[in-house]
Amino acid sequence: MAITYNNLYLDIRRQLRSSGIAASTLEARELVCFGTGKTREELTRDGSLYASPELEQRVRELVERHLAGEPVAYLIGEWEFYGLPLDISADVLIPRPDTEVLAREAIDYLKTQGECRVLDLCAGSGCIGLAVAAQVPDTRVVLGEYSDAALKICRQNIRRNGLSGRVVPIQVDAREKPERTLGEFRCIVSNPPYIPRQDIAGLDASVRDYEPHLALDGGEDGLDFYRAISEKWRDALTPGGRLYFEVGAGQADDVLRLMRTQGFGDIQIVKDLGGIPRVVFGTLCTEI
C-alpha cells in the first residue's frame, strides 16, 4: 500500500521509539530525508505526497541497518555539530552533544582574547576547531590530526563551511613533542582517545563495531593522551594560554592532577548536560 512521506516518517519514528531509541524523532527525520533524497524543508513541504515503493524500501533498509547497530551519522555520511553541517565517515568519531560543552567553554574564553591562534588536537572531523572558527572570527585555527583518513574529512569540512581562509589541517601525533615551526597557540582544545583499552570490548556495539578504535583507545588506563599532551604540548601554548580537555566519566580528577603537575593553574571542571564532569581546563603558569 502506498504511503505518504509524513506517514512514512511517523512509522519510522514509532519503530525507533519502540526499540528504545531516545532520539527517535531526530533519527527518523534524518533517515527518511537521506533515504528519499529530500531536505528537511522538502520533507515537510511534501508530507502529504506519496513516496514511491522504491524510496520506501530504501528508507526501511536504512532503518534495519540502524537497528542492527550502525549509527545514523555513518549511514547518511553527515552530522551536525554546534550548528555546522559536517561530513562524517567511519574514519572519525561521530560528534556528540557532550563535546559541544567543550566547544562552548573554549568559545566563551576565546571571545575575550582578540586575534589569536587555536589548535584542535586529535581533531577527528574537525568539529571543535570549526565551531571555534565559526563563532570567533578573530581566531585562526589549526586542526591537528594523526590519521590520513580523518584529515581528508577535516579538509572536506573546512571547505563545506567556507572556512578555508582561517582553518588549516595538519598531520601531527599528539603523543609526540611538536616541531617548533608549528608556532604558539593561545588555546589548545582536545577531545583525545580516552577509553581504557580493556573497556573497548564492553562498549555498546554501535561504538565498538563501527567507530574507529584509533580514536577510542586511550591506553591501559585511558590517560595516555592526557599525559602526553599536558607534558609535551605545553610549550606550544603562549604564556597564560589555556588547555581544554574533554574527559571520560570518572577521569576529571585524574586529568586535573596531571595538568597540575605540568604547570597548569586555575584548573576548572565543567559538567555536561547529564551532570557528568566532562571538561577540564587550566591556564599555563609562566613558571612551574
Coordinates of C-alpha atoms in Angstrom, one line a residue:
M1 CA 0.0 0.0 0.0
A2 CA 1.3 3.4 -0.9
I3 CA 2.4 5.6 2.0
T4 CA 2.8 9.4 2.3
Y5 CA 6.2 10.9 3.3
N6 CA 4.7 12.1 6.5
N7 CA 3.2 8.7 7.4
L8 CA 6.5 7.1 6.5
Y9 CA 8.3 9.4 8.9
L10 CA 5.8 8.7 11.6
D11 CA 6.0 5.0 11.1
I12 CA 9.8 5.0 11.3
R13 CA 9.7 7.2 14.4
R14 CA 7.3 4.7 16.1
Q15 CA 9.6 1.8 15.1
L16 CA 12.7 3.5 16.5
R17 CA 10.9 4.6 19.7
S18 CA 9.6 1.1 20.3
S19 CA 13.2 -0.1 20.0
G20 CA 14.2 2.2 22.9
I21 CA 16.0 4.9 20.8
A22 CA 15.7 8.1 22.7
A23 CA 16.5 10.4 19.7
S24 CA 13.8 8.7 17.6
T25 CA 12.4 12.0 16.3
L26 CA 15.8 13.3 15.0
E27 CA 16.9 9.9 13.7
A28 CA 13.7 9.2 11.9
R29 CA 13.8 12.5 10.2
E30 CA 17.4 12.1 9.1
L31 CA 16.9 8.6 7.8
V32 CA 13.8 9.5 5.8
C33 CA 15.4 12.6 4.4
F34 CA 18.5 10.7 3.3
G35 CA 16.6 7.7 2.0
T36 CA 14.2 9.8 -0.1
G37 CA 16.8 12.4 -1.1
K38 CA 14.8 15.3 0.4
T39 CA 15.9 18.2 2.6
R40 CA 14.1 18.7 5.9
E41 CA 12.2 21.6 4.3
E42 CA 11.2 19.4 1.3
L43 CA 10.1 16.6 3.6
T44 CA 7.7 19.0 5.5
R45 CA 6.5 20.5 2.2
D46 CA 5.8 17.2 0.5
G47 CA 4.5 15.4 3.6
S48 CA 1.1 14.7 2.0
L49 CA 2.6 13.3 -1.2
Y50 CA 3.1 9.6 -1.7
A51 CA 6.6 8.0 -1.6
S52 CA 7.4 5.5 -4.4
P53 CA 7.8 1.9 -3.3
E54 CA 11.5 2.1 -4.2
L55 CA 12.1 5.0 -1.9
E56 CA 10.1 3.5 0.9
Q57 CA 12.1 0.3 0.6
R58 CA 15.4 2.2 0.7
V59 CA 14.3 4.0 3.9
R60 CA 13.3 0.8 5.6
E61 CA 16.6 -0.9 4.7
L62 CA 18.4 2.0 6.3
V63 CA 16.3 1.6 9.4
E64 CA 17.1 -2.1 9.6
R65 CA 20.8 -1.4 9.4
H66 CA 20.5 1.2 12.1
L67 CA 18.5 -1.1 14.4
A68 CA 21.3 -3.7 13.8
G69 CA 23.7 -1.2 15.3
E70 CA 25.0 1.0 12.5
P71 CA 24.9 4.7 13.6
V72 CA 22.8 7.1 11.7
A73 CA 25.7 9.5 11.0
Y74 CA 27.6 6.8 9.2
L75 CA 24.6 5.7 7.3
I76 CA 23.9 9.2 6.0
G77 CA 27.5 10.4 5.9
E78 CA 27.0 13.6 7.8
W79 CA 26.0 15.1 11.1
E80 CA 25.5 18.5 12.8
F81 CA 27.7 20.0 15.5
Y82 CA 27.3 23.4 17.0
G83 CA 25.0 24.4 14.1
L84 CA 27.6 23.3 11.5
P85 CA 26.9 20.6 8.9
L86 CA 29.8 18.2 8.8
D87 CA 30.8 15.3 6.6
I88 CA 31.2 12.1 8.6
S89 CA 32.8 8.8 7.8
A90 CA 33.7 5.7 9.7
D91 CA 37.3 7.1 10.0
V92 CA 36.2 9.7 12.5
L93 CA 34.1 9.7 15.7
I94 CA 30.6 11.0 15.5
P95 CA 30.3 14.4 17.1
R96 CA 28.3 14.3 20.3
P97 CA 26.3 16.8 22.3
D98 CA 28.7 16.4 25.3
T99 CA 31.5 17.7 23.1
E100 CA 29.6 20.9 22.5
V101 CA 30.2 21.7 26.2
L102 CA 34.0 21.7 25.4
A103 CA 33.4 23.8 22.3
R104 CA 31.2 26.3 24.3
E105 CA 33.8 26.7 27.1
A106 CA 36.6 27.4 24.6
I107 CA 34.5 29.7 22.5
D108 CA 33.4 31.8 25.6
Y109 CA 37.1 32.2 26.5
L110 CA 38.4 33.0 23.0
K111 CA 35.8 35.7 22.5
T112 CA 37.7 37.7 25.2
Q113 CA 41.2 37.2 23.6
G114 CA 41.2 39.2 20.4
E115 CA 43.2 37.9 17.4
C116 CA 44.8 34.6 18.3
R117 CA 45.8 31.1 17.1
V118 CA 43.9 28.0 18.3
L119 CA 44.8 24.3 18.0
D120 CA 42.3 21.5 17.9
L121 CA 44.4 18.5 18.7
C122 CA 43.1 15.0 17.9
A123 CA 40.7 16.8 15.6
G124 CA 38.9 13.9 14.0
S125 CA 36.1 15.5 11.9
G126 CA 37.4 18.9 12.9
C127 CA 34.2 19.7 14.7
I128 CA 35.6 21.6 17.7
G129 CA 38.0 23.7 15.8
L130 CA 35.5 24.5 13.1
A131 CA 32.9 25.6 15.7
V132 CA 35.6 27.9 17.3
A133 CA 36.4 29.4 13.9
A134 CA 32.7 29.9 13.0
Q135 CA 31.9 31.5 16.3
V136 CA 35.0 33.6 16.9
P137 CA 36.0 35.4 13.7
D138 CA 39.3 36.7 15.3
T139 CA 40.7 33.2 15.6
R140 CA 43.0 31.3 13.2
V141 CA 42.6 27.6 13.8
V142 CA 44.8 24.6 13.2
L143 CA 43.2 21.1 13.0
G144 CA 45.9 18.7 14.2
E145 CA 45.2 15.0 13.4
Y146 CA 47.3 11.9 13.0
S147 CA 45.0 9.8 10.7
D148 CA 45.3 10.5 7.0
A149 CA 41.6 9.4 6.5
A150 CA 40.5 11.8 9.3
L151 CA 42.5 14.6 7.7
K152 CA 40.6 14.1 4.5
I153 CA 37.3 14.6 6.4
C154 CA 38.8 17.7 8.1
R155 CA 39.6 19.2 4.6
Q156 CA 36.1 18.4 3.4
N157 CA 34.5 20.1 6.4
I158 CA 36.7 23.2 6.1
R159 CA 35.5 23.7 2.5
R160 CA 31.9 22.8 3.3
N161 CA 31.7 25.5 5.9
G162 CA 33.6 28.1 4.0
L163 CA 36.4 28.4 6.5
S164 CA 39.4 27.8 4.2
G165 CA 40.7 31.3 4.9
R166 CA 41.2 30.7 8.7
V167 CA 41.4 27.0 9.3
V168 CA 44.2 24.7 8.1
P169 CA 44.6 20.9 8.7
I170 CA 48.0 19.4 9.6
Q171 CA 49.2 15.9 10.4
V172 CA 50.6 15.7 13.9
D173 CA 51.0 12.9 16.5
A174 CA 49.5 14.2 19.8
R175 CA 51.8 11.8 21.7
E176 CA 55.0 13.4 20.4
K177 CA 56.5 16.8 21.1
P178 CA 55.5 19.2 18.3
E179 CA 58.0 20.9 16.0
R180 CA 58.9 24.5 16.9
T181 CA 57.8 25.5 13.4
L182 CA 54.2 24.8 14.4
G183 CA 54.3 28.1 16.4
E184 CA 52.4 29.0 19.5
F185 CA 48.8 29.0 20.4
R186 CA 46.6 30.9 22.8
C187 CA 44.4 27.9 23.3
I188 CA 44.6 24.2 22.7
V189 CA 41.4 22.1 22.7
S190 CA 41.4 18.4 22.6
N191 CA 38.9 15.5 22.7
P192 CA 41.5 12.7 22.7
P193 CA 41.1 9.0 22.8
Y194 CA 40.2 8.2 26.4
I195 CA 38.6 4.8 26.7
P196 CA 40.8 2.3 28.8
R197 CA 41.9 -0.4 26.3
Q198 CA 40.3 -3.2 28.3
D199 CA 36.9 -1.4 28.3
I200 CA 36.6 -1.2 24.5
A201 CA 35.3 -4.7 24.1
G202 CA 32.4 -3.9 26.5
L203 CA 31.3 -0.7 24.7
D204 CA 27.9 -0.5 23.0
A205 CA 28.0 -2.3 19.7
S206 CA 27.2 0.9 17.8
V207 CA 30.5 2.3 19.1
R208 CA 32.7 -0.8 19.4
D209 CA 31.8 -2.2 16.0
Y210 CA 31.6 1.0 13.9
E211 CA 33.6 3.9 15.4
P212 CA 37.4 4.0 14.8
H213 CA 39.4 2.3 17.6
L214 CA 42.3 4.6 16.9
A215 CA 40.1 7.5 18.2
L216 CA 38.9 5.5 21.2
D217 CA 41.9 3.7 22.7
G218 CA 43.4 5.8 25.5
G219 CA 45.9 3.2 26.7
E220 CA 45.7 0.9 29.7
D221 CA 44.1 3.5 32.0
G222 CA 42.7 5.8 29.4
L223 CA 45.0 8.6 30.3
D224 CA 47.9 8.2 27.8
F225 CA 46.9 11.2 25.7
Y226 CA 46.3 13.5 28.6
R227 CA 49.8 12.7 29.9
A228 CA 51.4 13.3 26.6
I229 CA 49.5 16.5 25.7
S230 CA 49.8 18.2 29.0
E231 CA 53.6 17.5 29.1
K232 CA 54.8 17.7 25.5
W233 CA 52.4 20.3 24.2
R234 CA 52.6 22.8 27.0
D235 CA 55.4 24.7 25.2
A236 CA 53.2 25.2 22.2
L237 CA 51.0 27.5 24.4
T238 CA 51.7 31.1 24.9
P239 CA 52.4 32.1 28.5
G240 CA 49.0 32.3 30.2
G241 CA 47.3 30.3 27.4
R242 CA 44.7 27.7 28.1
L243 CA 44.5 23.9 27.6
Y244 CA 41.0 22.4 27.3
F245 CA 40.2 18.7 27.5
E246 CA 37.1 16.6 27.1
V247 CA 37.3 13.7 29.6
G248 CA 35.5 10.4 30.1
A249 CA 33.3 9.6 33.1
G250 CA 35.4 9.4 36.3
Q251 CA 38.5 10.8 34.7
A252 CA 38.2 14.5 35.6
D253 CA 40.2 14.4 38.9
D254 CA 43.0 12.4 37.4
V255 CA 43.3 14.8 34.4
L256 CA 43.3 17.7 36.8
R257 CA 46.2 16.2 38.8
L258 CA 48.1 15.5 35.6
M259 CA 47.7 19.1 34.4
R260 CA 48.7 20.5 37.8
T261 CA 52.0 18.5 37.7
Q262 CA 52.8 20.1 34.3
G263 CA 52.4 23.7 35.5
F264 CA 48.8 24.5 34.8
G265 CA 46.9 26.5 37.3
D266 CA 43.3 27.8 37.9
I267 CA 42.1 24.4 36.8
Q268 CA 38.4 24.0 36.5
I269 CA 36.0 21.2 35.8
V270 CA 32.7 21.6 33.9
K271 CA 29.8 19.1 33.9
D272 CA 27.9 18.1 30.8
L273 CA 24.1 18.2 30.5
G274 CA 23.9 14.9 32.3
G275 CA 25.8 16.2 35.3
I276 CA 28.9 14.2 34.5
P277 CA 32.3 16.1 34.8
R278 CA 33.1 16.4 31.1
V279 CA 35.6 19.3 30.6
V280 CA 38.8 20.1 32.4
F281 CA 40.7 23.2 31.5
G282 CA 43.6 25.2 33.0
T283 CA 45.9 28.1 32.4
L284 CA 49.6 27.7 31.7
C285 CA 51.6 29.3 34.5
T286 CA 54.6 31.3 33.5
E287 CA 56.7 29.2 35.9
I288 CA 56.4 25.7 37.2

